[in-house]
Amino acid sequence: MADRRDLDFTYSLIDRIFRLSLGEMADFSGAKYDGDFSLTLEEAQRRKHEYIREQIGIAPGRRVLDLGCGWGPLLNYVRGQGATGVGVTLSSAQAKACCRNGLDVHLRNALQVTTSDFGPFDAVASLGAFEHFCSPDEAAAGRQDEIYRNLFANIAGLLPPGGRLYLQTMVFGRNMIPREQITIDAPRESDAWYLALMGAQFPGSFLPYGSEQVVAAAEPHLRLVERTSGRLDYIETIKQWRKRFAEPSPRKTLVKLQLLPHYLTSKDFRLAFTSGVSANSVCFERELMDHFRLVFEKPA
Ligand SMILES: C[S@@+](CC[C@H](N)C(=O)[O-])C[C@H]1O[C@@H](n2cnc3c(N)ncnc32)[C@H](O)[C@@H]1O
Protein backbone atom coordinates (compact mmCIF):
# COMPACT_ATOMS: atom_id res chain seq x y z
CA MET A 1 0.00 0.00 0.00
CA ALA A 2 0.99 3.63 -0.22
CA ASP A 3 2.50 4.38 3.18
CA ARG A 4 2.47 7.58 5.24
CA ARG A 5 5.47 8.97 3.37
CA ASP A 6 3.81 8.38 0.01
CA LEU A 7 0.53 9.93 1.11
CA ASP A 8 2.23 12.90 2.74
CA PHE A 9 3.96 13.48 -0.61
CA THR A 10 0.66 13.40 -2.52
CA TYR A 11 -1.59 15.22 -0.05
CA SER A 12 0.28 16.88 2.84
CA LEU A 13 3.05 18.66 0.94
CA ILE A 14 0.61 20.80 -1.04
CA ASP A 15 -2.21 20.56 1.53
CA ARG A 16 -2.71 24.35 1.61
CA ILE A 17 -2.92 24.58 -2.18
CA PHE A 18 -5.68 21.93 -2.11
CA ARG A 19 -7.63 23.77 0.58
CA LEU A 20 -7.13 27.23 -0.93
CA SER A 21 -8.33 25.91 -4.32
CA LEU A 22 -11.13 23.46 -3.40
CA GLY A 23 -12.21 24.71 0.01
CA GLU A 24 -11.28 23.93 3.60
CA MET A 25 -12.96 20.49 3.36
CA ALA A 26 -11.68 19.88 -0.16
CA ASP A 27 -13.68 17.17 -1.89
CA PHE A 28 -11.02 15.26 -3.79
CA SER A 29 -12.88 12.41 -5.48
CA GLY A 30 -15.03 12.16 -8.59
CA ALA A 31 -18.33 14.08 -8.43
CA LYS A 32 -21.71 12.75 -9.62
CA TYR A 33 -22.99 14.70 -12.60
CA ASP A 34 -24.85 11.74 -14.11
CA GLY A 35 -23.83 13.24 -17.45
CA ASP A 36 -25.47 16.62 -16.72
CA PHE A 37 -22.52 18.96 -17.06
CA SER A 38 -24.70 22.04 -16.55
CA LEU A 39 -24.37 21.29 -12.80
CA THR A 40 -21.70 23.13 -10.85
CA LEU A 41 -18.94 21.06 -9.26
CA GLU A 42 -20.45 21.79 -5.85
CA GLU A 43 -23.89 20.58 -6.97
CA ALA A 44 -22.41 17.40 -8.40
CA GLN A 45 -20.45 16.73 -5.19
CA ARG A 46 -23.65 17.29 -3.20
CA ARG A 47 -25.45 14.86 -5.51
CA LYS A 48 -22.74 12.28 -4.77
CA HIS A 49 -23.26 12.67 -1.03
CA GLU A 50 -27.03 12.38 -1.37
CA TYR A 51 -26.60 9.20 -3.43
CA ILE A 52 -24.36 7.76 -0.70
CA ARG A 53 -26.94 8.71 1.94
CA GLU A 54 -29.67 6.85 0.06
CA GLN A 55 -27.48 3.84 -0.64
CA ILE A 56 -25.89 3.17 2.73
CA GLY A 57 -28.36 4.91 5.04
CA ILE A 58 -26.99 8.09 6.59
CA ALA A 59 -29.54 9.32 9.11
CA PRO A 60 -29.71 10.70 12.67
CA GLY A 61 -28.17 8.33 15.18
CA ARG A 62 -26.36 6.16 12.60
CA ARG A 63 -22.58 5.60 12.84
CA VAL A 64 -20.63 5.91 9.59
CA LEU A 65 -16.94 5.11 9.01
CA ASP A 66 -15.05 6.87 6.19
CA LEU A 67 -11.91 4.96 5.15
CA GLY A 68 -9.50 7.46 3.58
CA CYS A 69 -11.54 10.54 4.48
CA GLY A 70 -9.27 13.22 2.99
CA TRP A 71 -10.18 16.69 4.24
CA GLY A 72 -13.53 15.37 5.49
CA PRO A 73 -16.19 16.39 2.91
CA LEU A 74 -18.30 13.27 3.46
CA LEU A 75 -17.85 13.41 7.24
CA ASN A 76 -19.05 17.00 7.16
CA TYR A 77 -22.14 15.89 5.22
CA VAL A 78 -22.70 13.03 7.70
CA ARG A 79 -22.55 15.55 10.55
CA GLY A 80 -25.10 17.74 8.76
CA GLN A 81 -27.49 14.78 8.60
CA GLY A 82 -27.34 14.29 12.37
CA ALA A 83 -25.34 11.07 12.03
CA THR A 84 -21.99 10.30 13.66
CA GLY A 85 -18.94 10.04 11.42
CA VAL A 86 -15.48 8.68 12.12
CA GLY A 87 -12.69 8.98 9.56
CA VAL A 88 -9.17 7.71 9.00
CA THR A 89 -6.45 9.06 6.73
CA LEU A 90 -2.70 8.51 6.47
CA SER A 91 -2.00 12.13 5.52
CA SER A 92 -0.90 14.06 8.60
CA ALA A 93 -1.97 17.44 7.15
CA GLN A 94 -5.44 16.11 6.34
CA ALA A 95 -5.85 14.64 9.83
CA LYS A 96 -4.85 17.98 11.39
CA ALA A 97 -7.19 19.97 9.12
CA CYS A 98 -10.11 17.63 9.89
CA CYS A 99 -9.55 17.87 13.64
CA ARG A 100 -9.35 21.68 13.40
CA ASN A 101 -12.77 21.52 11.70
CA GLY A 102 -14.25 19.49 14.53
CA LEU A 103 -14.34 16.14 12.70
CA ASP A 104 -13.53 12.86 14.45
CA VAL A 105 -10.55 11.84 12.31
CA HIS A 106 -7.57 9.64 13.12
CA LEU A 107 -4.17 9.11 11.53
CA ARG A 108 -4.72 5.39 11.04
CA ASN A 109 -4.28 2.73 8.34
CA ALA A 110 -7.65 2.02 6.72
CA LEU A 111 -6.59 -1.54 5.92
CA GLN A 112 -6.37 -2.40 9.60
CA VAL A 113 -9.50 -0.86 11.13
CA THR A 114 -11.47 -3.41 13.16
CA THR A 115 -14.13 -3.15 15.89
CA SER A 116 -11.36 -2.90 18.50
CA ASP A 117 -10.47 0.58 17.12
CA PHE A 118 -13.74 2.52 17.08
CA GLY A 119 -16.44 -0.11 17.71
CA PRO A 120 -18.98 -1.32 15.12
CA PHE A 121 -20.58 0.87 12.42
CA ASP A 122 -23.95 0.96 10.67
CA ALA A 123 -22.34 1.84 7.35
CA VAL A 124 -18.90 2.28 5.76
CA ALA A 125 -17.78 4.50 2.87
CA SER A 126 -14.49 4.84 1.03
CA LEU A 127 -13.98 7.29 -1.81
CA GLY A 128 -10.79 7.60 -3.82
CA ALA A 129 -8.70 5.69 -1.28
CA PHE A 130 -8.86 2.12 -2.65
CA GLU A 131 -6.43 3.31 -5.36
CA HIS A 132 -3.75 3.54 -2.67
CA PHE A 133 -4.32 0.21 -0.93
CA CYS A 134 -1.98 -1.91 -3.09
CA SER A 135 1.49 -0.79 -4.21
CA PRO A 136 3.08 -1.58 -7.59
CA ASP A 137 5.56 -3.88 -5.79
CA GLU A 138 2.76 -5.77 -4.01
CA ALA A 139 0.90 -6.12 -7.31
CA ALA A 140 4.07 -7.44 -8.99
CA ALA A 141 4.39 -9.98 -6.16
CA GLY A 142 0.84 -11.20 -6.88
CA ARG A 143 -0.59 -9.88 -3.59
CA GLN A 144 -3.37 -7.65 -4.92
CA ASP A 145 -6.30 -10.06 -4.40
CA GLU A 146 -5.13 -11.03 -0.92
CA ILE A 147 -4.86 -7.34 0.17
CA TYR A 148 -8.34 -6.53 -1.11
CA ARG A 149 -9.88 -9.71 0.39
CA ASN A 150 -8.44 -8.93 3.82
CA LEU A 151 -9.80 -5.38 3.66
CA PHE A 152 -13.30 -6.57 2.74
CA ALA A 153 -13.20 -9.14 5.55
CA ASN A 154 -12.34 -6.34 8.00
CA ILE A 155 -15.12 -4.10 6.67
CA ALA A 156 -17.66 -6.93 6.91
CA GLY A 157 -16.57 -7.41 10.52
CA LEU A 158 -17.52 -3.79 11.27
CA LEU A 159 -21.03 -4.04 9.80
CA PRO A 160 -24.25 -5.68 10.99
CA PRO A 161 -26.06 -8.11 8.64
CA GLY A 162 -27.66 -5.94 5.93
CA GLY A 163 -25.12 -3.15 6.57
CA ARG A 164 -23.72 -1.46 3.48
CA LEU A 165 -20.42 -0.25 2.04
CA TYR A 166 -20.14 2.52 -0.57
CA LEU A 167 -16.87 2.19 -2.49
CA GLN A 168 -15.74 4.60 -5.18
CA THR A 169 -12.51 3.86 -6.98
CA MET A 170 -10.48 4.24 -10.15
CA VAL A 171 -9.57 0.97 -11.85
CA PHE A 172 -7.44 0.10 -14.86
CA GLY A 173 -9.59 0.28 -17.98
CA ARG A 174 -10.01 -1.91 -21.02
CA ASN A 175 -7.03 -0.31 -22.83
CA MET A 176 -4.54 -0.72 -19.97
CA ILE A 177 -1.07 -1.67 -21.23
CA PRO A 178 1.28 -4.27 -19.66
CA ARG A 179 2.69 -2.63 -16.53
CA GLU A 180 6.30 -3.48 -17.54
CA GLN A 181 5.96 -0.90 -20.35
CA ILE A 182 5.22 1.98 -17.97
CA THR A 183 8.20 4.35 -17.78
CA ILE A 184 8.72 8.09 -17.72
CA ASP A 185 11.35 7.57 -20.45
CA ALA A 186 8.62 6.42 -22.86
CA PRO A 187 7.80 8.87 -25.69
CA ARG A 188 6.04 11.98 -24.38
CA GLU A 189 2.24 11.70 -24.51
CA SER A 190 2.33 7.92 -25.04
CA ASP A 191 0.10 5.73 -22.85
CA ALA A 192 3.20 4.50 -20.98
CA TRP A 193 4.33 8.09 -20.29
CA TYR A 194 0.94 9.24 -18.95
CA LEU A 195 0.67 6.19 -16.70
CA ALA A 196 4.19 6.85 -15.42
CA LEU A 197 3.13 10.43 -14.58
CA MET A 198 0.21 9.00 -12.59
CA GLY A 199 2.72 6.82 -10.74
CA ALA A 200 4.81 9.92 -9.96
CA GLN A 201 1.84 11.79 -8.53
CA PHE A 202 0.59 8.80 -6.55
CA PRO A 203 3.69 6.89 -5.42
CA GLY A 204 3.10 3.50 -3.80
CA SER A 205 -0.29 3.18 -5.50
CA PHE A 206 -1.57 0.73 -8.08
CA LEU A 207 -5.10 0.21 -9.35
CA PRO A 208 -7.29 -2.89 -9.45
CA TYR A 209 -7.87 -4.43 -12.88
CA GLY A 210 -11.45 -3.46 -13.60
CA SER A 211 -14.37 -3.41 -11.18
CA GLU A 212 -14.47 -7.21 -11.63
CA GLN A 213 -11.34 -7.67 -9.53
CA VAL A 214 -12.83 -5.55 -6.73
CA VAL A 215 -16.19 -7.32 -6.79
CA ALA A 216 -14.59 -10.79 -6.80
CA ALA A 217 -12.40 -9.91 -3.81
CA ALA A 218 -15.43 -8.59 -1.89
CA GLU A 219 -17.72 -11.47 -2.73
CA PRO A 220 -16.92 -13.89 0.07
CA HIS A 221 -17.91 -11.16 2.54
CA LEU A 222 -20.02 -8.55 0.76
CA ARG A 223 -22.58 -8.84 -2.04
CA LEU A 224 -22.63 -6.28 -4.88
CA VAL A 225 -25.87 -4.28 -4.97
CA GLU A 226 -25.13 -1.59 -7.55
CA ARG A 227 -22.31 -0.72 -9.97
CA THR A 228 -22.07 2.40 -12.16
CA SER A 229 -19.18 3.87 -14.12
CA GLY A 230 -18.27 7.44 -13.22
CA ARG A 231 -15.55 7.78 -15.89
CA LEU A 232 -17.12 10.64 -17.88
CA ASP A 233 -18.22 12.40 -14.68
CA TYR A 234 -14.63 12.17 -13.45
CA ILE A 235 -13.29 13.84 -16.60
CA GLU A 236 -15.64 16.77 -15.92
CA THR A 237 -14.65 16.83 -12.23
CA ILE A 238 -10.97 17.08 -13.16
CA LYS A 239 -11.74 19.88 -15.64
CA GLN A 240 -13.43 21.86 -12.85
CA TRP A 241 -10.62 21.11 -10.37
CA ARG A 242 -8.04 22.40 -12.84
CA LYS A 243 -9.94 25.69 -13.18
CA ARG A 244 -10.00 26.13 -9.43
CA PHE A 245 -6.32 25.22 -9.01
CA ALA A 246 -5.46 27.77 -11.72
CA GLU A 247 -7.38 30.62 -10.03
CA PRO A 248 -4.69 32.96 -8.67
CA SER A 249 -4.68 34.28 -5.12
CA PRO A 250 -2.00 36.05 -3.09
CA ARG A 251 -2.09 33.29 -0.42
CA LYS A 252 -1.60 30.59 -3.04
CA THR A 253 1.33 32.50 -4.53
CA LEU A 254 2.91 32.70 -1.08
CA VAL A 255 2.51 28.94 -0.53
CA LYS A 256 3.96 28.24 -3.99
CA LEU A 257 6.99 30.39 -3.15
CA GLN A 258 7.45 28.36 0.04
CA LEU A 259 7.42 25.19 -2.10
CA LEU A 260 10.16 26.53 -4.41
CA PRO A 261 12.96 24.55 -2.69
CA HIS A 262 11.04 21.30 -3.42
CA TYR A 263 10.67 22.36 -7.05
CA LEU A 264 14.37 23.10 -7.37
CA THR A 265 15.68 20.00 -5.59
CA SER A 266 13.18 17.21 -6.28
CA LYS A 267 12.62 15.65 -9.70
CA ASP A 268 9.72 13.66 -8.19
CA PHE A 269 8.05 16.91 -7.08
CA ARG A 270 8.47 18.50 -10.53
CA LEU A 271 7.07 15.40 -12.26
CA ALA A 272 4.13 15.04 -9.90
CA PHE A 273 2.97 18.63 -9.61
CA THR A 274 4.37 20.76 -12.39
CA SER A 275 4.18 18.64 -15.56
CA GLY A 276 1.45 20.97 -16.84
CA VAL A 277 -0.66 18.09 -18.18
CA SER A 278 -3.63 16.30 -16.68
CA ALA A 279 -2.47 12.68 -16.71
CA ASN A 280 -5.58 11.35 -14.96
CA SER A 281 -7.91 13.03 -17.43
CA VAL A 282 -6.01 11.63 -20.43
CA CYS A 283 -5.94 8.15 -18.84
CA PHE A 284 -9.75 8.29 -18.47
CA GLU A 285 -10.22 9.58 -22.02
CA ARG A 286 -8.05 6.79 -23.44
CA GLU A 287 -9.75 4.22 -21.19
CA LEU A 288 -6.43 3.25 -19.67
CA MET A 289 -8.44 3.92 -16.52
CA ASP A 290 -12.10 3.68 -15.60
CA HIS A 291 -13.94 4.71 -12.46
CA PHE A 292 -16.69 2.94 -10.51
CA ARG A 293 -19.23 3.60 -7.81
CA LEU A 294 -19.92 0.30 -6.07
CA VAL A 295 -22.49 -0.44 -3.39
CA PHE A 296 -22.07 -3.63 -1.34
CA GLU A 297 -24.22 -5.26 1.34
CA LYS A 298 -23.29 -7.71 4.07
CA PRO A 299 -25.59 -10.72 3.62
CA ALA A 300 -28.10 -11.33 6.40
C1 LIG B 1 -8.10 10.96 -3.26
S1 LIG B 1 -8.14 11.20 -1.52
C2 LIG B 1 -9.90 11.09 -1.25
C3 LIG B 1 -10.31 11.77 -0.01
C4 LIG B 1 -11.80 11.75 0.31
N1 LIG B 1 -12.32 10.41 0.45
C5 LIG B 1 -12.63 12.57 -0.66
O1 LIG B 1 -13.54 12.00 -1.28
O2 LIG B 1 -12.36 13.77 -0.80
C6 LIG B 1 -7.53 9.63 -0.89
C7 LIG B 1 -7.52 9.50 0.61
O3 LIG B 1 -7.22 8.16 0.99
C8 LIG B 1 -6.36 8.18 2.11
N2 LIG B 1 -5.66 6.88 2.23
C9 LIG B 1 -5.02 6.21 1.26
N3 LIG B 1 -4.52 5.05 1.76
C10 LIG B 1 -4.87 5.01 3.06
C11 LIG B 1 -4.67 4.07 4.10
N4 LIG B 1 -4.00 2.94 3.93
N5 LIG B 1 -5.19 4.36 5.31
C12 LIG B 1 -5.87 5.50 5.54
N6 LIG B 1 -6.10 6.42 4.58
C13 LIG B 1 -5.61 6.18 3.36
C14 LIG B 1 -5.46 9.36 1.83
O4 LIG B 1 -4.77 9.74 2.99
C15 LIG B 1 -6.51 10.35 1.35
O5 LIG B 1 -7.12 10.92 2.48
PDB file of C-alpha atoms in Angstrom, residues 4 18 26 30 36 43 46 51 55 73 109 112 116 133 138 149 163 165 172-173 178 193 199 208 228 240 294:
ATOM      1  CA  ARG A   4       2.470   7.582   5.241  1.00  0.00           C
ATOM      2  CA  PHE A  18      -5.677  21.926  -2.111  1.00  0.00           C
ATOM      3  CA  ALA A  26     -11.677  19.882  -0.158  1.00  0.00           C
ATOM      4  CA  GLY A  30     -15.028  12.161  -8.588  1.00  0.00           C
ATOM      5  CA  ASP A  36     -25.471  16.625 -16.716  1.00  0.00           C
ATOM      6  CA  GLU A  43     -23.892  20.583  -6.973  1.00  0.00           C
ATOM      7  CA  ARG A  46     -23.648  17.293  -3.200  1.00  0.00           C
ATOM      8  CA  TYR A  51     -26.599   9.198  -3.430  1.00  0.00           C
ATOM      9  CA  GLN A  55     -27.478   3.837  -0.644  1.00  0.00           C
ATOM     10  CA  PRO A  73     -16.193  16.391   2.914  1.00  0.00           C
ATOM     11  CA  ASN A 109      -4.284   2.727   8.343  1.00  0.00           C
ATOM     12  CA  GLN A 112      -6.369  -2.396   9.604  1.00  0.00           C
ATOM     13  CA  SER A 116     -11.363  -2.900  18.504  1.00  0.00           C
ATOM     14  CA  PHE A 133      -4.316   0.213  -0.928  1.00  0.00           C
ATOM     15  CA  GLU A 138       2.757  -5.769  -4.015  1.00  0.00           C
ATOM     16  CA  ARG A 149      -9.885  -9.707   0.390  1.00  0.00           C
ATOM     17  CA  GLY A 163     -25.118  -3.151   6.573  1.00  0.00           C
ATOM     18  CA  LEU A 165     -20.416  -0.248   2.040  1.00  0.00           C
ATOM     19  CA  PHE A 172      -7.443   0.098 -14.861  1.00  0.00           C
ATOM     20  CA  GLY A 173      -9.587   0.282 -17.984  1.00  0.00           C
ATOM     21  CA  PRO A 178       1.278  -4.275 -19.657  1.00  0.00           C
ATOM     22  CA  TRP A 193       4.326   8.086 -20.289  1.00  0.00           C
ATOM     23  CA  GLY A 199       2.716   6.824 -10.742  1.00  0.00           C
ATOM     24  CA  PRO A 208      -7.288  -2.889  -9.454  1.00  0.00           C
ATOM     25  CA  THR A 228     -22.073   2.402 -12.159  1.00  0.00           C
ATOM     26  CA  GLN A 240     -13.433  21.857 -12.854  1.00  0.00           C
ATOM     27  CA  LEU A 294     -19.921   0.300  -6.074  1.00  0.00           C
TER      28      LEU A 294
END
